Short mmCIF file of C-alpha atoms in Angstrom, two decimals:
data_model
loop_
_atom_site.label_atom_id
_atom_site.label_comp_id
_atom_site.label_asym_id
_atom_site.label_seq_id
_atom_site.Cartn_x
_atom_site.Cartn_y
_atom_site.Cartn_z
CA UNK A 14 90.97 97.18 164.47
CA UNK A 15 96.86 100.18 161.15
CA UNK A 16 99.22 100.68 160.35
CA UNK A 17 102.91 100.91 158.86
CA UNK A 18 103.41 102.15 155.31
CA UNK A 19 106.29 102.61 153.88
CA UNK A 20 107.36 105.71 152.17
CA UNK A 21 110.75 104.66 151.46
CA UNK A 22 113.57 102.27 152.67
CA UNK A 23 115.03 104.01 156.28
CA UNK A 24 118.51 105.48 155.70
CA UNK A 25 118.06 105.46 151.96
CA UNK A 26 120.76 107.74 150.97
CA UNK A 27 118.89 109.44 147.63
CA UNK A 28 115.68 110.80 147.49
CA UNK A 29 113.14 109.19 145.16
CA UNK A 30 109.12 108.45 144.72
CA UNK A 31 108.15 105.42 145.32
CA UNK A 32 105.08 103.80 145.57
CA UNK A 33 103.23 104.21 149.05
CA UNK A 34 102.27 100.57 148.70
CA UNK A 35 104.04 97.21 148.50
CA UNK A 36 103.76 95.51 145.03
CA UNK A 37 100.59 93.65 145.02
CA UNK A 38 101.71 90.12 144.39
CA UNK A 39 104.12 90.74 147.16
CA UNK A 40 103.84 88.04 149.94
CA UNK A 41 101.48 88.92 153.00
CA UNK A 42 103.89 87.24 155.09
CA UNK A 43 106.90 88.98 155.25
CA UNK A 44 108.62 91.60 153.39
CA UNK A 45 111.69 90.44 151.35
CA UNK A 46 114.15 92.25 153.64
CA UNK A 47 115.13 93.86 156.48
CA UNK A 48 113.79 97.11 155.47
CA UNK A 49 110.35 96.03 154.05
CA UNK A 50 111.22 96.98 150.86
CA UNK A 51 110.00 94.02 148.37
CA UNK A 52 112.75 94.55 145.60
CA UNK A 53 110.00 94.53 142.74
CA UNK A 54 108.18 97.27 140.75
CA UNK A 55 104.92 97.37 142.00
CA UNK A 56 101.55 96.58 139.30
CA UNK A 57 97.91 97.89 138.97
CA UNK A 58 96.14 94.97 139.47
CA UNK A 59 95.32 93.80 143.01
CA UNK A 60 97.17 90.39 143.22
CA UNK A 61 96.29 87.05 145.51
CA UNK A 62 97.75 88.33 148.84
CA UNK A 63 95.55 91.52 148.90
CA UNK A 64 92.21 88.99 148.95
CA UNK A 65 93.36 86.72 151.64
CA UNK A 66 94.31 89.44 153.67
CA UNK A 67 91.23 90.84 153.32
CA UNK A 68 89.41 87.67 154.16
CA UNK A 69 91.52 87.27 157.45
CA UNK A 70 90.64 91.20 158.34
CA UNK A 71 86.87 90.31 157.49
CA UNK A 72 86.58 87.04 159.52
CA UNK A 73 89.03 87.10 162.48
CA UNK A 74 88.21 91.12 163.27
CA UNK A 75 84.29 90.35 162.89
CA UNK A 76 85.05 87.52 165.84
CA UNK A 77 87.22 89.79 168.11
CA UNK A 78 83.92 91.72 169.34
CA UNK A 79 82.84 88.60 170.58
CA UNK A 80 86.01 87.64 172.48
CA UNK A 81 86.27 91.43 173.36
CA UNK A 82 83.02 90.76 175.33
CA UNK A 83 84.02 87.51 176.58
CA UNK A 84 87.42 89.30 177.79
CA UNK A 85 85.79 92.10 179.70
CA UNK A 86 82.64 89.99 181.89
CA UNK A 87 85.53 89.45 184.26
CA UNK A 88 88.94 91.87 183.67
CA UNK A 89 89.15 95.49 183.48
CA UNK A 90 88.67 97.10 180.30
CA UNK A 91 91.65 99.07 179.94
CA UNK A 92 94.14 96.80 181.23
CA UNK A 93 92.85 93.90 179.26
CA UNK A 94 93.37 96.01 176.38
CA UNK A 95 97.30 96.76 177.65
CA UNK A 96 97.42 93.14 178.67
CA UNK A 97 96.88 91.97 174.63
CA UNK A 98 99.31 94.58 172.85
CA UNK A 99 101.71 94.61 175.23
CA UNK A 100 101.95 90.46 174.67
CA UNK A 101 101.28 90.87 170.83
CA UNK A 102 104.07 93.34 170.53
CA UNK A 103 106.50 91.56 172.31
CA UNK A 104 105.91 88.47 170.51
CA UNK A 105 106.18 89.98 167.13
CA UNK A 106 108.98 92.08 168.28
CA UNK A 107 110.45 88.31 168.79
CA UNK A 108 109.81 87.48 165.49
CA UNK A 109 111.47 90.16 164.17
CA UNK A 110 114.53 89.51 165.73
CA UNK A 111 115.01 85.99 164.69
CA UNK A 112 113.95 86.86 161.58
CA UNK A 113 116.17 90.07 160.78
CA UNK A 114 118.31 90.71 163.55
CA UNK A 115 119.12 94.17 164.67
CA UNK A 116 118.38 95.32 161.39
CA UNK A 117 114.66 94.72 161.08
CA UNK A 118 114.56 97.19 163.87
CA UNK A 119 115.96 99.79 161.68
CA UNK A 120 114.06 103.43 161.93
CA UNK A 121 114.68 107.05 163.08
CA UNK A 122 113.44 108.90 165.11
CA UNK A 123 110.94 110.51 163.24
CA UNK A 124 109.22 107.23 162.11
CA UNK A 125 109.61 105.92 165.54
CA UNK A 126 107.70 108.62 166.34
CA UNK A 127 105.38 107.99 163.85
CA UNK A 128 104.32 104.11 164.38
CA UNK A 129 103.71 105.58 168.82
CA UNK A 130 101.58 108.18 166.97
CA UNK A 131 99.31 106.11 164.81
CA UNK A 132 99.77 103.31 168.06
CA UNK A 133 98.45 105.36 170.22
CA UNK A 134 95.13 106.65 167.98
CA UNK A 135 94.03 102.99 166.95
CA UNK A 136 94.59 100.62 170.00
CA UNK A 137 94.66 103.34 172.82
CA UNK A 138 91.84 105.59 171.03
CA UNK A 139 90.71 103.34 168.67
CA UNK A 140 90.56 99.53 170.56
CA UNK A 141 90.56 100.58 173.98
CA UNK A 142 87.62 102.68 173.51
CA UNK A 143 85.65 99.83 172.34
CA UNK A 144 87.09 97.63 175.07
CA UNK A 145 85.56 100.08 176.99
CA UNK A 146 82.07 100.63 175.47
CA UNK A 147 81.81 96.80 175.26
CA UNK A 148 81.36 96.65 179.35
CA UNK A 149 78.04 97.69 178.34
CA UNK A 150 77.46 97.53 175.16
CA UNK A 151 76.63 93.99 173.11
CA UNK A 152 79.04 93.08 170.97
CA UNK A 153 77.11 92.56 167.41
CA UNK A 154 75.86 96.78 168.34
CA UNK A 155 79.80 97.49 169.10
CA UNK A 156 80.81 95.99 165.78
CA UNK A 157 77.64 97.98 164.16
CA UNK A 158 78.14 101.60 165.70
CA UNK A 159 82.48 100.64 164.35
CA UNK A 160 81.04 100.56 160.97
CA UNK A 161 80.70 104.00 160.36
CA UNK A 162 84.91 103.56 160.21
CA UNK A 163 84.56 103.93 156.05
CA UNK A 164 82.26 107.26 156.36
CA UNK A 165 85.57 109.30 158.29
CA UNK A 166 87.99 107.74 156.37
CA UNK A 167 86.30 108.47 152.80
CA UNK A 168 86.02 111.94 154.02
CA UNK A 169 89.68 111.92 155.24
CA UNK A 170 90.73 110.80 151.85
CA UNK A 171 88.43 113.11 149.94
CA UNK A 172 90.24 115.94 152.03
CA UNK A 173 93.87 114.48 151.47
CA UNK A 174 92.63 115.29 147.27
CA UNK A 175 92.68 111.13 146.88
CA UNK A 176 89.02 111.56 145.99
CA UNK A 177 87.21 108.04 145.86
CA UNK A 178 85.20 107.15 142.57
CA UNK A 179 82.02 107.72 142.47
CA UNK A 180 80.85 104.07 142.21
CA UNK A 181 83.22 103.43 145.69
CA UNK A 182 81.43 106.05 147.15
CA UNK A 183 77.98 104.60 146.36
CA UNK A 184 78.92 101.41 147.65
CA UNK A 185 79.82 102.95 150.72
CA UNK A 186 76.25 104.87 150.99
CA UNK A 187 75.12 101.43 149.98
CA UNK A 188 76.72 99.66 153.06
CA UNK A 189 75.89 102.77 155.48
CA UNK A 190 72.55 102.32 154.35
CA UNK A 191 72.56 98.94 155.68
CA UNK A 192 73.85 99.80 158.84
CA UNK A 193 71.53 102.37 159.69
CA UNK A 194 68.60 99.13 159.01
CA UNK A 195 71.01 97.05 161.06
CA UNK A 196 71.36 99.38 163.66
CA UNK A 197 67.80 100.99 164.24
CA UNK A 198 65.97 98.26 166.31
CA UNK A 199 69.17 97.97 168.86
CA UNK A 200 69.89 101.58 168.93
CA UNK A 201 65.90 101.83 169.65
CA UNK A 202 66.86 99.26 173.41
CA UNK A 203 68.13 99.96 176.21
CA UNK A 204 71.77 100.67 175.83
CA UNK A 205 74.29 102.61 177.79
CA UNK A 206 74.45 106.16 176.16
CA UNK A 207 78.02 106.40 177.95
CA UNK A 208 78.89 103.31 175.61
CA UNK A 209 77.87 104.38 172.32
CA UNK A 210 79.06 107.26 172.96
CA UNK A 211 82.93 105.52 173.77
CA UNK A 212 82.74 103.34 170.39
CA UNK A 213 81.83 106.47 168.44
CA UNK A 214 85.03 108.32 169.36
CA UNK A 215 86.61 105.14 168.88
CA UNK A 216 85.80 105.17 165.11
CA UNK A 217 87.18 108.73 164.91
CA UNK A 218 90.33 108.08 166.31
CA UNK A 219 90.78 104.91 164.70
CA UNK A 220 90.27 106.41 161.29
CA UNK A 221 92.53 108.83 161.65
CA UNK A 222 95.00 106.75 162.62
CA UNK A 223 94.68 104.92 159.58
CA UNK A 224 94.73 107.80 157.71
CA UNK A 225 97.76 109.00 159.49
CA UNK A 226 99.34 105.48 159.09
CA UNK A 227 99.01 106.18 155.19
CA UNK A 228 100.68 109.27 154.64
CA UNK A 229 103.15 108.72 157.46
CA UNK A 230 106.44 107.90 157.47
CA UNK A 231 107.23 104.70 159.18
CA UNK A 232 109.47 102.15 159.91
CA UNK A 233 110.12 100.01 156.58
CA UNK A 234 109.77 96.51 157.90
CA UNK A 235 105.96 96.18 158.18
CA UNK A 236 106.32 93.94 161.37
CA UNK A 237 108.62 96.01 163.35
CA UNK A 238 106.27 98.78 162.74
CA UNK A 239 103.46 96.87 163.89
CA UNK A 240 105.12 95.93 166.80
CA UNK A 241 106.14 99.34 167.85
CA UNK A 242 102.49 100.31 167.29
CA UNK A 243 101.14 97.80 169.69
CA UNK A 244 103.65 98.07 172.10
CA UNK A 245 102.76 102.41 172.37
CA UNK A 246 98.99 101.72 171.91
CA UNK A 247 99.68 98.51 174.78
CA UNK A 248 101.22 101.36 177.23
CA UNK A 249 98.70 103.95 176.32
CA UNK A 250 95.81 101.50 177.80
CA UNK A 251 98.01 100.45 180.85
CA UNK A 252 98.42 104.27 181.71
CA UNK A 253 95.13 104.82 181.43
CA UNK A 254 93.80 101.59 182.86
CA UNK A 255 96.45 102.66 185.96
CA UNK A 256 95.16 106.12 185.95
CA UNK A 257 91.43 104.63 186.03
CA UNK A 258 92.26 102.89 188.85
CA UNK A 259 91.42 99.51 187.50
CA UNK A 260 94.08 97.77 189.20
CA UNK A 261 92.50 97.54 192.39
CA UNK A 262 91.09 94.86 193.86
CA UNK A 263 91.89 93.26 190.88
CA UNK A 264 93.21 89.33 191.34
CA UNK A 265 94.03 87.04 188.48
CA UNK A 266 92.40 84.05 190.11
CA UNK A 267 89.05 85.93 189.71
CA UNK A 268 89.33 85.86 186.00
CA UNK A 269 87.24 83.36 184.43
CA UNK A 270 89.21 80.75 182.09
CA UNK A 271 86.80 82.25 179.42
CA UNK A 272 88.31 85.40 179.87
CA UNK A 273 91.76 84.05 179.77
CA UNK A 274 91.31 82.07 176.64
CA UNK A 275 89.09 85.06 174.64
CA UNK A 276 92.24 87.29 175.81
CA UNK A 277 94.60 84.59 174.10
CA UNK A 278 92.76 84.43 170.86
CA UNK A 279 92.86 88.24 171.09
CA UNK A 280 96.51 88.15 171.51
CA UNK A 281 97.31 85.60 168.81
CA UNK A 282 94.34 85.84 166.10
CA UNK A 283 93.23 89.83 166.41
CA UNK A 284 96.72 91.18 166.63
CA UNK A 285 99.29 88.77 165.29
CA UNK A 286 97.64 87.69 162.63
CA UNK A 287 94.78 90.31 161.27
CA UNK A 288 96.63 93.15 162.67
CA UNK A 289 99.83 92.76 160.94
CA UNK A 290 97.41 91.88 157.36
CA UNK A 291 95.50 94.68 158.28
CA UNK A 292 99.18 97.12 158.36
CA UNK A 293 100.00 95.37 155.37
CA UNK A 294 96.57 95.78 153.20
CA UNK A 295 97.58 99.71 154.08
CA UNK A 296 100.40 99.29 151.95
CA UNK A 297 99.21 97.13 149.15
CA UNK A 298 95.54 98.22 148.64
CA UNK A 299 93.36 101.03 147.98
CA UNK A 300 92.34 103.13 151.34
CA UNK A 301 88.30 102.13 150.01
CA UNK A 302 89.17 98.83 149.75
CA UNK A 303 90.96 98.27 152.46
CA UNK A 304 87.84 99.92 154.57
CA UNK A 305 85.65 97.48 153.48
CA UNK A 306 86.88 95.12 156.88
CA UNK A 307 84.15 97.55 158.91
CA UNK A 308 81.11 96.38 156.24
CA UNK A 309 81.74 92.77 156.96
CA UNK A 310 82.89 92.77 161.01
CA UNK A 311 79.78 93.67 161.92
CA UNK A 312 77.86 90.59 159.93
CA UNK A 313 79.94 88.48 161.22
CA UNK A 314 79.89 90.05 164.83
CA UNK A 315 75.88 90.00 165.15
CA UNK A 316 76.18 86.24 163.69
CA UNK A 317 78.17 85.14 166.44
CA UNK A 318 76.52 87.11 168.66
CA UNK A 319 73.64 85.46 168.47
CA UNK A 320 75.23 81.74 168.48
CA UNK A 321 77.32 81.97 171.49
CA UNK A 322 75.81 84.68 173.93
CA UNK A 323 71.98 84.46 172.41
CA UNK A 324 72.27 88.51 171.22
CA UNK A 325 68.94 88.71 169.35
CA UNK A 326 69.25 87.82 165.26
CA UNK A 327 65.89 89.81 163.83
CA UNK A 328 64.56 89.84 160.48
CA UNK A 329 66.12 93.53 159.95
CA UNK A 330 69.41 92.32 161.29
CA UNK A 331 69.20 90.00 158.25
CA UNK A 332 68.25 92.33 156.11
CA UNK A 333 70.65 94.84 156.84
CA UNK A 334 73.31 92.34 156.69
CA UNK A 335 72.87 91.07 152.84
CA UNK A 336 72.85 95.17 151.98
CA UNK A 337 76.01 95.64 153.75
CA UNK A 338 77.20 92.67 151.75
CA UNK A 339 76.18 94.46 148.65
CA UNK A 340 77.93 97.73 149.39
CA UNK A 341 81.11 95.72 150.18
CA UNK A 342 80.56 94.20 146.63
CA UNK A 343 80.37 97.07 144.72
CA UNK A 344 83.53 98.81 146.61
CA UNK A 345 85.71 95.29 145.86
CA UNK A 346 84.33 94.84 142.46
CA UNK A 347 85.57 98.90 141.52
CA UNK A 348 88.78 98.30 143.21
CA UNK A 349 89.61 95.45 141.40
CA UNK A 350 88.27 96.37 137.96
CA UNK A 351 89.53 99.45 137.76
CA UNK A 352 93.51 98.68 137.84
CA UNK A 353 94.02 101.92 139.66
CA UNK A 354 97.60 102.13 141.27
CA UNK A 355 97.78 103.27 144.60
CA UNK A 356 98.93 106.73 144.62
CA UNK A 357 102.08 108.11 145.05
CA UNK A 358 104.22 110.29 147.18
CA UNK A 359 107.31 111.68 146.71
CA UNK A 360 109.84 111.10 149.12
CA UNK A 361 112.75 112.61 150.38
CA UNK A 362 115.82 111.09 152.40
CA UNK A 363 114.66 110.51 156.43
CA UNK A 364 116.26 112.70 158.79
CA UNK A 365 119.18 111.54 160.36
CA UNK A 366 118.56 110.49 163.97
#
C-alpha cells in the first residue's frame, strides 16, 4: 500500500506542460537523473516496465497482509508500522545519496510539503490503519475489505474531470462484484467490528493519498520522494503508537523471530521494492490501471492465508477470486489497447524556497 509524481523538474527556471507521467519505456529502476526527469518524450503505449511493476505491486503487496499478521501476533501495531518506514526510508534515503549526491535530494518547500502530506495519508492513514485492524482481523478479510481502494479512487478521478472509460469502469464493477462474493461468508463470522471498521478508513485515506500523490507537486527524483514519504508516514505511526501508549511494557526479547523476520520482509520487499514501483506506476500508468494492485492483493492474500496460517479457502472464496481476475482483465486489456496518454497538467515554475 504512493506516491511521487512529477510535475516538472524542481528549480526549472521556465514554465512548461509536461507530462504527469514518466515515459513508459522508461526504466523502473531509477530515473535518468538527479531530478527524475527521464530526458525522453514520453509515448502512448504502455511499455515493459509498467507490467513488471505491476506484477511486483500484485504479488509482493498481496503477501504483505500475511507478514502484516505475522508482524503484529507479538509487536505493537503502530510502532511496528513506524519501525518498517522509518528503516525503509532511511535505507532508500541511503541509496539516494550514493546514487545522486546532494542533488537527488533536491525539492522546495512546497513539494517537501507535499511527499509528508501524501506520507502521512497512505502509511500513517492508509498502512497503519490496517496494521491496526489486522490485530483482529485475518489477513485474506484485511486484503478483501482494502479492495474497495479502486471504488474511491475511480470516483476521485471522475471528480478531478479524468473520467474513466466506460469499459474500465465495468471492469471495476466486475472486480467489486467479486469482492462482495469473496467477502460475504467472512463478513457473515465473527469479526471485530472495531477492525473493519479501521481498514475501511484505511482505504479512504489511502486513496486519497494516491490521488493527492497524482496531482501533487513533488520532489522530481521518484526515490527521494518515496523516501521522504516513508520517513513522515514512519513518524506519523511512532507518534501515534507513542501517544497509544504502546511502548510500555514493551521488550524486544518478547518478539518472536517470526515477527522479526515478517517485519524484515516488510521493510525490504513491501516498501523498498513494491513501494517505490508502486510511486513509480503513479507516474507512468493510467490511475485505473495502476488500481488494479487492490483486485489481485486480495487473491493472493486469501491464498496464502490459507497455506501458512490455515484461514479457511471456500468454494465462494474461489469463485470470487477468478471474477476479480476477470475485472482486472478487462481494466489491463482497455489500458493497454487503448494507447491513451496519461493526461496532462500544465505547470508553472516551483516557488522558490
Amino acid at each position: 500500500m504512493t506516491a511521487p509524481v512529477e510535475r516538472g523538474p524542481a528549480g526549472s527556471g521556465t514554465a512548461r506542460p509536461v507530462t504527469a507521467d514518466a515515459p513508459a519505456d522508461a526504466p523502473a529502476d531509477v530515473p535518468a537523473d538527479a531530478s527524475g526527469s527521464t530526458g525522453a518524450a514520453a509515448v502512448g503505449r504502455l511499455g515493459a516496465g509498467v507490467w513488471t511493476a505491476l506484477v511486483v505491486v500484485y504479488v509482493v503487496w498481496g503477501s504483505t497482509y500475511l507478514a502484516i499478521r505475522i508482524a503484529v501476533e507479538t509487536m505493537p501495531s503502530f510502532l511496528s508500522a513506524a519501525a518498517r518506514f522509518l528503516t525503509a526510508g532511511l535505507l532508500l534515503a541511503g541509496f539516494v545519496a550514493v546514487r545522486h549526491g546532494r542533488a537527488g535530494f533536491r525539492a522546495d518547500l512546497r513539494q517537501l510539503g507535499s511527499a509528508a502530506l501524501v506520507g502521512l495519508l497512505l502509511l500513517t492513514g492508509g498502512n497503519g490503519l490496517v496494521v491496526l485492524g489486522e490485530t483482529s482481523v485475518p489477513s485474506g478479510l484485511a486484503a478483501l475489505l482494502v479492495a474497495a481502494v479502486p471504488l474511491w479512487m475511480v470516483l476521485l478521478t471522475a471528480a478531478g474531470g479524468e473520467r474513466p472509460k466506460r469499459a474500465e469502469l465495468a471492469g471495476v464493477l466486475l472486480g467489486l462484484v467479486g469482492l462482495a462474493v469473496l467477502s460475504a461468508p467472512a463478513i457473515g463470522g465473527s469479526v471485530a467490528p472495531a477492525g473493519v471498521v479501521a481498514i475501511i478508513c484505511a482505504t479512504l485515506t489511502w486513496a486519497s493519498g494516491s490521488f493527492a500523490g497524482k496531482r501533487m507537486r513533488m520532489p522530481g527524483n521518484v526515490f527521494a520522494s518515496s523516501a521522504y514519504q516513508m520517513l513522515a508516514g514512519g513518524l506519523g505511526n511512532l507518534l501515534i503508537g507513542l501517544a497509544r501508549g504502546e511502548e510500555r511494557g514493551l521488550r524486544p526479547g518478547d518478539v518472536s523471530a517470526r515477527s522479526w523476520l515478517a517485519l524484515a520482509f516488510l521493510v525490504v520487499f513491501g516498501s523498498l521494492v513494491a513501494f517505490t514501483a508502486y510511486a513509480w506506476l503513479l507516474r507512468a500508468a493510467p490511475l485505473t490501471l495502476v488500481a488494479t494492485y487492490a483486485y489481485v492483493n486480495p487473491v493472493v492474500a486469501v491464498l496464502l492465508g490459507w497455506l501458512v496460517l490455515a484461514e479457511p479457502l471456500t468454494g465462494p472464496t474461489l469463485l470470487g477470486g477468478a471474477v476479480v481476475v476477470a475485472g482486472v482483465c478487462l481494466v489491463v486489456s482497455v489500458s493497454r489497447g487503448s494507447g491513451r496518454k496519461p493526461a496532462r497538467a500544465s505547470v508553472r515554475e516551483p516557488d522558490r524556497a
